[in-house]
Short mmCIF file of C-alpha atoms and ligand atoms in Angstrom, two decimals:
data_model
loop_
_atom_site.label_atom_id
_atom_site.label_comp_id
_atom_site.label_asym_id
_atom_site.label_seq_id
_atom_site.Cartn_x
_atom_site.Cartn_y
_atom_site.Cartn_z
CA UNK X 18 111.36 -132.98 329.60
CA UNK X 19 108.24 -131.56 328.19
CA UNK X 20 108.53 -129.58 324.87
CA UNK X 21 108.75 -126.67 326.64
CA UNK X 22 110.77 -127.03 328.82
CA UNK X 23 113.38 -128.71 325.78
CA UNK X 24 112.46 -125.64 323.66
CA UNK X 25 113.91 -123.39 326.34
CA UNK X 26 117.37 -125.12 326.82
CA UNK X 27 117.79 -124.92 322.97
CA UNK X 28 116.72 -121.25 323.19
CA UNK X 29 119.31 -120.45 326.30
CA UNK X 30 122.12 -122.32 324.33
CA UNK X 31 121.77 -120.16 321.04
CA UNK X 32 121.53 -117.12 323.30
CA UNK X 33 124.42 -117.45 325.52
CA UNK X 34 126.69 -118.13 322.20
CA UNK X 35 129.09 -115.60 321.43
CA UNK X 36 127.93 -114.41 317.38
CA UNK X 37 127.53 -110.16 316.64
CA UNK X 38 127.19 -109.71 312.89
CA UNK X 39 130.02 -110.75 310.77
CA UNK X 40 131.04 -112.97 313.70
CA UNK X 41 128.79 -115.85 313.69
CA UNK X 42 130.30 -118.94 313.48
CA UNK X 43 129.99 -120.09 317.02
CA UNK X 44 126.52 -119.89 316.54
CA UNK X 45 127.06 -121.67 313.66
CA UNK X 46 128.26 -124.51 315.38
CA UNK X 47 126.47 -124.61 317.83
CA UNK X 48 123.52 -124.48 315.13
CA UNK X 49 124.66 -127.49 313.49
CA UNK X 50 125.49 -129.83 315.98
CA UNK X 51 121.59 -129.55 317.33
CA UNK X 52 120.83 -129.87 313.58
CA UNK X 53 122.99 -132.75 312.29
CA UNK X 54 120.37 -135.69 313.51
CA UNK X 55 117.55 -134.06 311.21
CA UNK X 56 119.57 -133.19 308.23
CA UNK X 57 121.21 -135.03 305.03
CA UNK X 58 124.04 -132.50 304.32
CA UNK X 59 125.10 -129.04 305.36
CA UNK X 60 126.82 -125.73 303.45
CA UNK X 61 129.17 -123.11 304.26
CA UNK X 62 129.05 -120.40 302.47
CA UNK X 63 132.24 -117.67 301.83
CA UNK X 64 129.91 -115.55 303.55
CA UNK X 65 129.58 -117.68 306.99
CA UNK X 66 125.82 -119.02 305.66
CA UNK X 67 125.13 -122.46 307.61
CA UNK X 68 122.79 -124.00 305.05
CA UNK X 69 120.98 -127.79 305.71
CA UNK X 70 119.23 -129.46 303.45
CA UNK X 71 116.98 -132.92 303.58
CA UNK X 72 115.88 -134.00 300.75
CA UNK X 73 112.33 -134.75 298.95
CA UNK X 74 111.48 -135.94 295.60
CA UNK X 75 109.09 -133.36 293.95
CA UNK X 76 112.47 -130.90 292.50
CA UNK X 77 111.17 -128.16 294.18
CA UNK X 78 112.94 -125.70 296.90
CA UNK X 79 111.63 -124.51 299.99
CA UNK X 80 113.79 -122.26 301.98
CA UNK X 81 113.33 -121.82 305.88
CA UNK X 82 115.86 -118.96 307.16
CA UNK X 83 116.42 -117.31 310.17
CA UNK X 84 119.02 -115.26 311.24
CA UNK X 85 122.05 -115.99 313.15
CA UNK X 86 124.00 -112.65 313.95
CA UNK X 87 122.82 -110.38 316.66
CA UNK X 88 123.65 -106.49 317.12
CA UNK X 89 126.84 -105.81 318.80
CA UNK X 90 129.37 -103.10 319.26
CA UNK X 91 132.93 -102.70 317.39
CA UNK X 92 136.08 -100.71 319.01
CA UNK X 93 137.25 -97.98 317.19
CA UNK X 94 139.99 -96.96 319.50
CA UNK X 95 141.85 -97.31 323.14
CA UNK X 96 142.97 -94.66 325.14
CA UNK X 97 146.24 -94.11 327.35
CA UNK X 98 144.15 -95.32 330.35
CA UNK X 99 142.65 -98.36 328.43
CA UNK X 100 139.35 -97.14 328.06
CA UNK X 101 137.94 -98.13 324.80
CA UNK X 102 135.88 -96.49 321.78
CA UNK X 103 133.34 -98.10 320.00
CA UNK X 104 131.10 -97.73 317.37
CA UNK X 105 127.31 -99.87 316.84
CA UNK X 106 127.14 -102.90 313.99
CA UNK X 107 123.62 -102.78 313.92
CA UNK X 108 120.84 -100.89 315.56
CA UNK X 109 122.38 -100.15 318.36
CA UNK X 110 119.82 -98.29 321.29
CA UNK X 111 122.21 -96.20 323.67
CA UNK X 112 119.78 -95.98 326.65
CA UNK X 113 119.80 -99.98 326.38
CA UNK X 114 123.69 -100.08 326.14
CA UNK X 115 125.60 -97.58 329.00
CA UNK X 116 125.95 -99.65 332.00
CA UNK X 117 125.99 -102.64 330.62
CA UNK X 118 128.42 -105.87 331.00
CA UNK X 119 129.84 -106.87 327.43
CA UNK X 120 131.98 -109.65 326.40
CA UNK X 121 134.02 -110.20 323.40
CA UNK X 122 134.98 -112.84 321.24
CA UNK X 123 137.85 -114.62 323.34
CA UNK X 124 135.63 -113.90 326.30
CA UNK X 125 137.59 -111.29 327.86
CA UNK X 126 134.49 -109.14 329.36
CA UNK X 127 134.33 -105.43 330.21
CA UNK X 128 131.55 -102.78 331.52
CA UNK X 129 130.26 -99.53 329.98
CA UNK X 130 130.29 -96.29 331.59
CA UNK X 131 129.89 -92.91 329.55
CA UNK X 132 131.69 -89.15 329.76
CA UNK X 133 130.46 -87.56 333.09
CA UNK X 134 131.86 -83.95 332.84
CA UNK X 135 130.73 -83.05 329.70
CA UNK X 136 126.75 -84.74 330.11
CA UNK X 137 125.37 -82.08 332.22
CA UNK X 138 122.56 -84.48 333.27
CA UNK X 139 121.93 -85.49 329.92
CA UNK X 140 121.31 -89.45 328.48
CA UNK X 141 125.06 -90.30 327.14
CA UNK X 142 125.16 -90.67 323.40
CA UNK X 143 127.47 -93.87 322.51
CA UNK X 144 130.11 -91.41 320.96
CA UNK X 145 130.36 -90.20 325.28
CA UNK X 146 130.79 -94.03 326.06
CA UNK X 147 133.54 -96.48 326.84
CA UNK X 148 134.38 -100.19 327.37
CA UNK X 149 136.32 -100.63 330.64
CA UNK X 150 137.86 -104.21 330.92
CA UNK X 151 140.35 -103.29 333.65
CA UNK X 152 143.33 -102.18 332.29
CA UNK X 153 145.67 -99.72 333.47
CA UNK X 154 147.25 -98.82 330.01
CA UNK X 155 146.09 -99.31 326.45
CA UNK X 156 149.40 -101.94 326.68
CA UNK X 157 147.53 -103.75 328.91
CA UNK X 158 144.02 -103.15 326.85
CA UNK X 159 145.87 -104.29 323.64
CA UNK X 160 146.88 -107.66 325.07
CA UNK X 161 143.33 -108.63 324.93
CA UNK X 162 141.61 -106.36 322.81
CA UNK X 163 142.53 -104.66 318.85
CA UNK X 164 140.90 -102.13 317.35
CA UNK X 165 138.12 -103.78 314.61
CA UNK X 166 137.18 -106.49 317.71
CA UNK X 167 133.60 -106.98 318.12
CA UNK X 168 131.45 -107.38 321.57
CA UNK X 169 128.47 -108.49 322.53
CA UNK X 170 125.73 -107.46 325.63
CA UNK X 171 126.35 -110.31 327.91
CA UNK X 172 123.81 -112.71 327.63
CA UNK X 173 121.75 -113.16 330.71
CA UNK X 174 118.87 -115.98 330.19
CA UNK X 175 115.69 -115.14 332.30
CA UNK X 176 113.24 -118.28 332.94
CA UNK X 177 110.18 -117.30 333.78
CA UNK X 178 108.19 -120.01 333.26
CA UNK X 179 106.22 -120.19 329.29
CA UNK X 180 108.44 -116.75 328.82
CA UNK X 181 111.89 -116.16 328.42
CA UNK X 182 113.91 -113.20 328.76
CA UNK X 183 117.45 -112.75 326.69
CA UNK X 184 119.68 -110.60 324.07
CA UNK X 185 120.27 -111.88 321.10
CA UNK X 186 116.70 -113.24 321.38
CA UNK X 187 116.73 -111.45 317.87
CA UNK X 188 117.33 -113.87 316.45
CA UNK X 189 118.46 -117.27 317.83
CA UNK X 190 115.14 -117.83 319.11
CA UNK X 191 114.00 -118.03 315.50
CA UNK X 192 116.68 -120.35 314.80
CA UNK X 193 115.63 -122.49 317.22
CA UNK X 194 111.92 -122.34 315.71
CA UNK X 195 113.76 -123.30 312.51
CA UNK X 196 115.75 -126.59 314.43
CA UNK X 197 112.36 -127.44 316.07
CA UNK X 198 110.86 -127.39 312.52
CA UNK X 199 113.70 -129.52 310.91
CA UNK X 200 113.16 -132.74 313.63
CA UNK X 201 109.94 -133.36 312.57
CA UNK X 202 109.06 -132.30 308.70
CA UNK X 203 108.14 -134.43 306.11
CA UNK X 204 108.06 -132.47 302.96
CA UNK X 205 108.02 -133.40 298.72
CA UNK X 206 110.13 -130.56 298.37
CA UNK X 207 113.97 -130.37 299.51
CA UNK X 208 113.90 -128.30 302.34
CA UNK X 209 116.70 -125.84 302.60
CA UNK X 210 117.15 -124.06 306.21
CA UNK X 211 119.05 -121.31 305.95
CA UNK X 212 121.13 -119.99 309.34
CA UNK X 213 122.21 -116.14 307.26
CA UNK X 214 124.84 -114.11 308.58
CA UNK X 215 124.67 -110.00 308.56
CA UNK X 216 120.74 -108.91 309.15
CA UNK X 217 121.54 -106.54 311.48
CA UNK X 218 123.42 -104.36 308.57
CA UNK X 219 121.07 -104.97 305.84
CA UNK X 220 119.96 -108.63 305.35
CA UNK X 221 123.50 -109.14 303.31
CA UNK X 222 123.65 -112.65 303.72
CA UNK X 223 120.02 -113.36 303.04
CA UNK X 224 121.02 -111.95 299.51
CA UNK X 225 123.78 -114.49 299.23
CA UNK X 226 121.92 -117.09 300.33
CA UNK X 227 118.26 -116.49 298.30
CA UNK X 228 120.78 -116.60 295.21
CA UNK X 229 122.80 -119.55 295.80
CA UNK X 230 119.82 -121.67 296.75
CA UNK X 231 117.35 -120.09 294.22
CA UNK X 232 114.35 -121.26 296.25
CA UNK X 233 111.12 -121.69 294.83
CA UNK X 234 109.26 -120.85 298.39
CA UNK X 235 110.89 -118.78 300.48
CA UNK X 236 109.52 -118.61 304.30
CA UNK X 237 111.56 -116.45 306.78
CA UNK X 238 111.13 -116.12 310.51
CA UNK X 239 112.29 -112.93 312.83
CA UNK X 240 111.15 -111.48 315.75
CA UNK X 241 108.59 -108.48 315.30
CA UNK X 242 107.61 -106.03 318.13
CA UNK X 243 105.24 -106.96 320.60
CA UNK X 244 102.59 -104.03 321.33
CA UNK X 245 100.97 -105.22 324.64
CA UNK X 246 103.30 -102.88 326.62
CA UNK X 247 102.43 -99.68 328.76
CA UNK X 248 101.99 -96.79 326.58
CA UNK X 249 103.00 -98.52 323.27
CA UNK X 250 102.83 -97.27 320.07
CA UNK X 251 99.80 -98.92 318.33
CA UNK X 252 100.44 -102.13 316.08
CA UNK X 253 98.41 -105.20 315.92
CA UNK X 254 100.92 -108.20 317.50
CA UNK X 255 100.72 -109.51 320.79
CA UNK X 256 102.95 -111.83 323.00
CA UNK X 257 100.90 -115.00 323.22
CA UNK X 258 98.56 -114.84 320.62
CA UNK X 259 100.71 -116.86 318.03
CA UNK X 260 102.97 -116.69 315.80
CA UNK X 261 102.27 -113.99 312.98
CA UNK X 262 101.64 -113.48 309.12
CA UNK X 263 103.42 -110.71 307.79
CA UNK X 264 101.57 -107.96 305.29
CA UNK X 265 104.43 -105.79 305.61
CA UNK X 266 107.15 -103.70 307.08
CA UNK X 267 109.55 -101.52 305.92
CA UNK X 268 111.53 -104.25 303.76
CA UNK X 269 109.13 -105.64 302.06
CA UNK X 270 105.27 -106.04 301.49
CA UNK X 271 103.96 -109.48 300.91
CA UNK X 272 101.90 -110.38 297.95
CA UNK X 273 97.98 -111.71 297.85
CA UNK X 274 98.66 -115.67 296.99
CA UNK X 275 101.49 -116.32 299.50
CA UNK X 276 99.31 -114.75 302.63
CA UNK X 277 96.09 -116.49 301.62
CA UNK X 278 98.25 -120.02 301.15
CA UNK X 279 99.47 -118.61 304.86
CA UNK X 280 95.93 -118.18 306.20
CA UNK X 281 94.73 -121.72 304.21
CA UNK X 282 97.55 -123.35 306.18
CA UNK X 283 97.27 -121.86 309.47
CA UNK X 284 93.39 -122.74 309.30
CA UNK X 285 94.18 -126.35 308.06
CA UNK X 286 97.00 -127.49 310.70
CA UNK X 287 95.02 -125.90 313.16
CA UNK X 288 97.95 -122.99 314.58
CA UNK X 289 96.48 -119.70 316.26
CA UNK X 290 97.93 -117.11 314.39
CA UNK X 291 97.49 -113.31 314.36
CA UNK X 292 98.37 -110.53 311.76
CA UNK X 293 101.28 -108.35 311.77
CA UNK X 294 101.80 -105.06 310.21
CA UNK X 295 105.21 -103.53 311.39
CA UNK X 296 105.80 -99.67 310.99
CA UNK X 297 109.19 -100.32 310.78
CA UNK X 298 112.08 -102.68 310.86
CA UNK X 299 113.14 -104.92 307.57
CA UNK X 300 113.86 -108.73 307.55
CA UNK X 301 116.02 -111.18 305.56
CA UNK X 302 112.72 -111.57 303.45
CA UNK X 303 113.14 -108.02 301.77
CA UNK X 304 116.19 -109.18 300.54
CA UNK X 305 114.76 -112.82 299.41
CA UNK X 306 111.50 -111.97 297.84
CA UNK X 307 113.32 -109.77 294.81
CA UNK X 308 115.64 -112.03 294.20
CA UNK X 309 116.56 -113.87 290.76
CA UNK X 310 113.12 -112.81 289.05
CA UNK X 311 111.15 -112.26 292.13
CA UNK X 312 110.58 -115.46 294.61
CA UNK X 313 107.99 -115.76 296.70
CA UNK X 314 108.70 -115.10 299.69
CA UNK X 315 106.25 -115.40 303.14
CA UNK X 316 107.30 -113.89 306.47
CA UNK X 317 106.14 -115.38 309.81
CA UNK X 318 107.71 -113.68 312.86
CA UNK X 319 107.66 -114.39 316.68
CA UNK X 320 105.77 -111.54 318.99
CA UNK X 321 108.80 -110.00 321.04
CA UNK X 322 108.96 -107.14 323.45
CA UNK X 323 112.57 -104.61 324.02
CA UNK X 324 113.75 -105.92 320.83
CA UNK X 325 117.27 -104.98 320.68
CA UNK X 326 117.83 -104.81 324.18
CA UNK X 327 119.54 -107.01 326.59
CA UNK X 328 116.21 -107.72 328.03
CA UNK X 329 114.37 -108.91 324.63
CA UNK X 330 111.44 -111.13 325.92
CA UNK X 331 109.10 -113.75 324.34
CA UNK X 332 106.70 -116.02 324.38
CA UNK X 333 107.60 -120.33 324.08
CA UNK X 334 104.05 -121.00 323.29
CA UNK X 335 104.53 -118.51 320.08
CA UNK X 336 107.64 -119.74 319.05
CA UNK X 337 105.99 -123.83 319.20
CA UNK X 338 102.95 -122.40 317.40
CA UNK X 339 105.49 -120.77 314.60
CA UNK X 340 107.46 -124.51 314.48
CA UNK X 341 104.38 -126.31 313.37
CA UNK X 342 102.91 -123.85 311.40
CA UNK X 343 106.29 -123.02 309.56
CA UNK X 344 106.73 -127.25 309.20
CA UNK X 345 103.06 -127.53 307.61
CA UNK X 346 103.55 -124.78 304.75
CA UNK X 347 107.01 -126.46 304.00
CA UNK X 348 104.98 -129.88 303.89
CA UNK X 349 102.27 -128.77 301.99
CA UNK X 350 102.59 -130.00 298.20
CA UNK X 351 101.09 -127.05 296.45
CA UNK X 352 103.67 -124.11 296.87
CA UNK X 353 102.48 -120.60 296.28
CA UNK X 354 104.06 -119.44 292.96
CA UNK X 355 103.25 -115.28 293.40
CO1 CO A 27 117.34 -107.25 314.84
ZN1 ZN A 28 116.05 -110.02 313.62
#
C-alpha cells in the first residue's frame, strides 16, 4: 500500500468510530492501538485525555494535540409515539442535520424527520425535529434509548481518490496527521501527543491537558475552512495547497517568533504550506497558548470544505504535507520560546 492509500484506511477507521463530545473513548481506543508501536507510555486523564509520550533527552516538552470528539446531538425527551427530542453538543448546522441517519452509542440507529404542520414551507429549526428509531411507544424507545444519550451523523466514508469525504472529519483526520507524525519522529525533546476530549464545547479538555503536561511548545492541528467553493465567503485557504500556518481566528492570535520558526521550518523541510486567517471558529490552541504563564503555542490546520457536516471533505496530500511538517518543528532543537 502506498502512503496514501494507508493514510486513508487510518482516516476511514477514526471516522467510522462512534466518539460525540464527552463520549470519546472508542476513539480513544481505537487511537491507541494504531499508536502503541510508536510510543513509550500512554495517559488517561479523569477527563478522557489519551496522552502518549516518547521520550528524548534535552528536558524539554513538545505537545502535538488534536482533537478526538466530534459534534453530535443529545436527547432531551421521548414522546408517547417514541419520537425523540434532542438538543446539539456542539455546533450543530440544522440544514446539515434533518434527514439524516444517526446512530448512538450501543449502535441502535434512527433517522431524522422534522414537524410538518406547523413549517409552512419553512427550513425546520432542530427544536421542530425528531429521532425516529422505530418504535411504537416511548416503552419501546426507552429499551434502547434514555434521555442524556448522545448520537452521532452516521459516518459514511467517501473515496474519491487523493480526497476523502466523511463526518467527524473534524477532527479524526487530524488525529491521524498526529499518528502519522508519531511513526516516524526523532525529536531531543519528549514528545507529548495529546488525543483532547470536548472541543466542540469550548476546547475543555485542551485546558486540562496544556496544564497537566505544561508543555514548553505547544503545536495543535484542526481542520480550518476551505474557501475554493462556489460563492464562498473570502478567506485565504485552499484544499490542496498544503497544510496551513495559523495568524489567527477567533480563539486565539498567534505571536511573531512561533510563525516565523513556522515559516523557517516549512522552508527548511521543504513542505508547501499556505497561510490561514479564519474569521471565525476557535481551536484547542486558544485554550493552550494562555495557559500556566502563557505557552507558546503554533496552530497548523488541514484545508477542509462543509465542516460540520456529514459531508466534511479533504485533501490526503494536505494532511501528509501537515505530518511532516508538524514531525520537523517537533524535531527541530531550537523551540520557539514567545
Ligand atoms: Co469542529
Ligand atoms: Zn475541530
Amino acid at each position: 500500500m502506498n502512503r496514501i492509500s494507508e493514510f486513508k484506511e487510518l482516516t476511514k477507521a477514526l471516522c467510522e468510530v462512534y466518539g460525540p463530545t464527552g463520549r470519546e473513548y472508542k476513539a480513544a481506543a481505537l487511537i491507541k492501538e494504531k499508536l502503541a508501536p510508536y510510543a513509550d507510555e500512554f495517559r488517561t486523564d479523569p477527563m478522557g485525555n489519551l496522552i502518549a509520550i516518547k521520550r528524548g533527552t534535552s528536558g524539554k516538552k513538545v505537545m502535538l494535540s488534536a482533537h478526538m470528539d466530534q459534534i453530535g446531538l443529545i436527547v432531551l425527551d421521548i414522546d408517547d409515539k417514541g419520537f425523540i427530542r434532542f438538543a446539539p453538543v456542539g455546533g450543530i448546522d440544522p440544514a446539515a442535520t434533518v434527514l439524516r441517519e444517526v446512530v448512538f452509542e450501543n449502535g441502535v440507529r434512527g433517522v431524522i424527520y422534522h414537524e410538518e404542520r406547523t413549517l409552512k414551507g419553512e427550513n425546520p429549526k432542530l427544536a421542530q425535529m425528531f429521532i425516529d428509531i422505530g418504535a411504537r411507544t416511548r416503552e419501546e424507545a426507552e429499551a434502547h434509548v434514555s434521555v442524556g444519550d448522545i448520537c452521532t451523523y452516521a459516518p459514511h466514508f467517501v473515496d474519491m481518490g487523493s480526497r476523502v469525504s466523511c463526518g467527524a472529519l473534524d477532527d479524526r483526520i487530524c488525529c491521524a496527521v498526529v499518528i502519522e507524525a508519531m511513526k516516524s519522529i526523532s525529536s531531543p525533546h519528549d514528545i507529548y501527543a495529546v488525543f483532547t476530549v470536548q472541543e466542540e464545547v469550548g476546547l475543555r479538555g485542551a485546558t486540562a491537558a496544556a496544564y497537566s503536561v505544561h508543555p514548553d511548545f505547544s503545536i495543535n492541528l484542526d481542520v480550518t475552512a476551505s474557501c475554493d467553493t462556489p460563492e464562498c465567503e473570502y478567506m485565504p485557504m485552499r484544499m490542496g495547497e498544503g497544510p496551513t500556518i495559523k495568524f489567527m481566528d477567533r480563539s486565539a492570535v498567534f505571536t511573531r517568533p512561533v510563525i516565523d520558526f513556522m515559516k523557517r521550518v516549512a522552508e527548511k523541510c521543504g513542505v508547501k504550506v499556505q497561510n490561514e486567517v479564519l474569521r471565525y471558529g476557535g481551536t484547542d490552541s486558544g485554550a493552550i497558548q494562555p495557559m500556566l504563564g502563557g505557552i507558546p503555542a503554533a496552530c497548523v490546520s488541514v484545508p477542509t470544505r462543509y465542516i460540520h457536516s456529514p459531508v466534511e471533505t479533504a485533501d490526503i496530500e494536505d494532511c501528509l504535507g501537515a505530518a511532516e511538517f508538524v514531525k520537523a518543528m517537533a524535531e527541530e532543537s531550537e523551540l520557539p520560546t514567545a
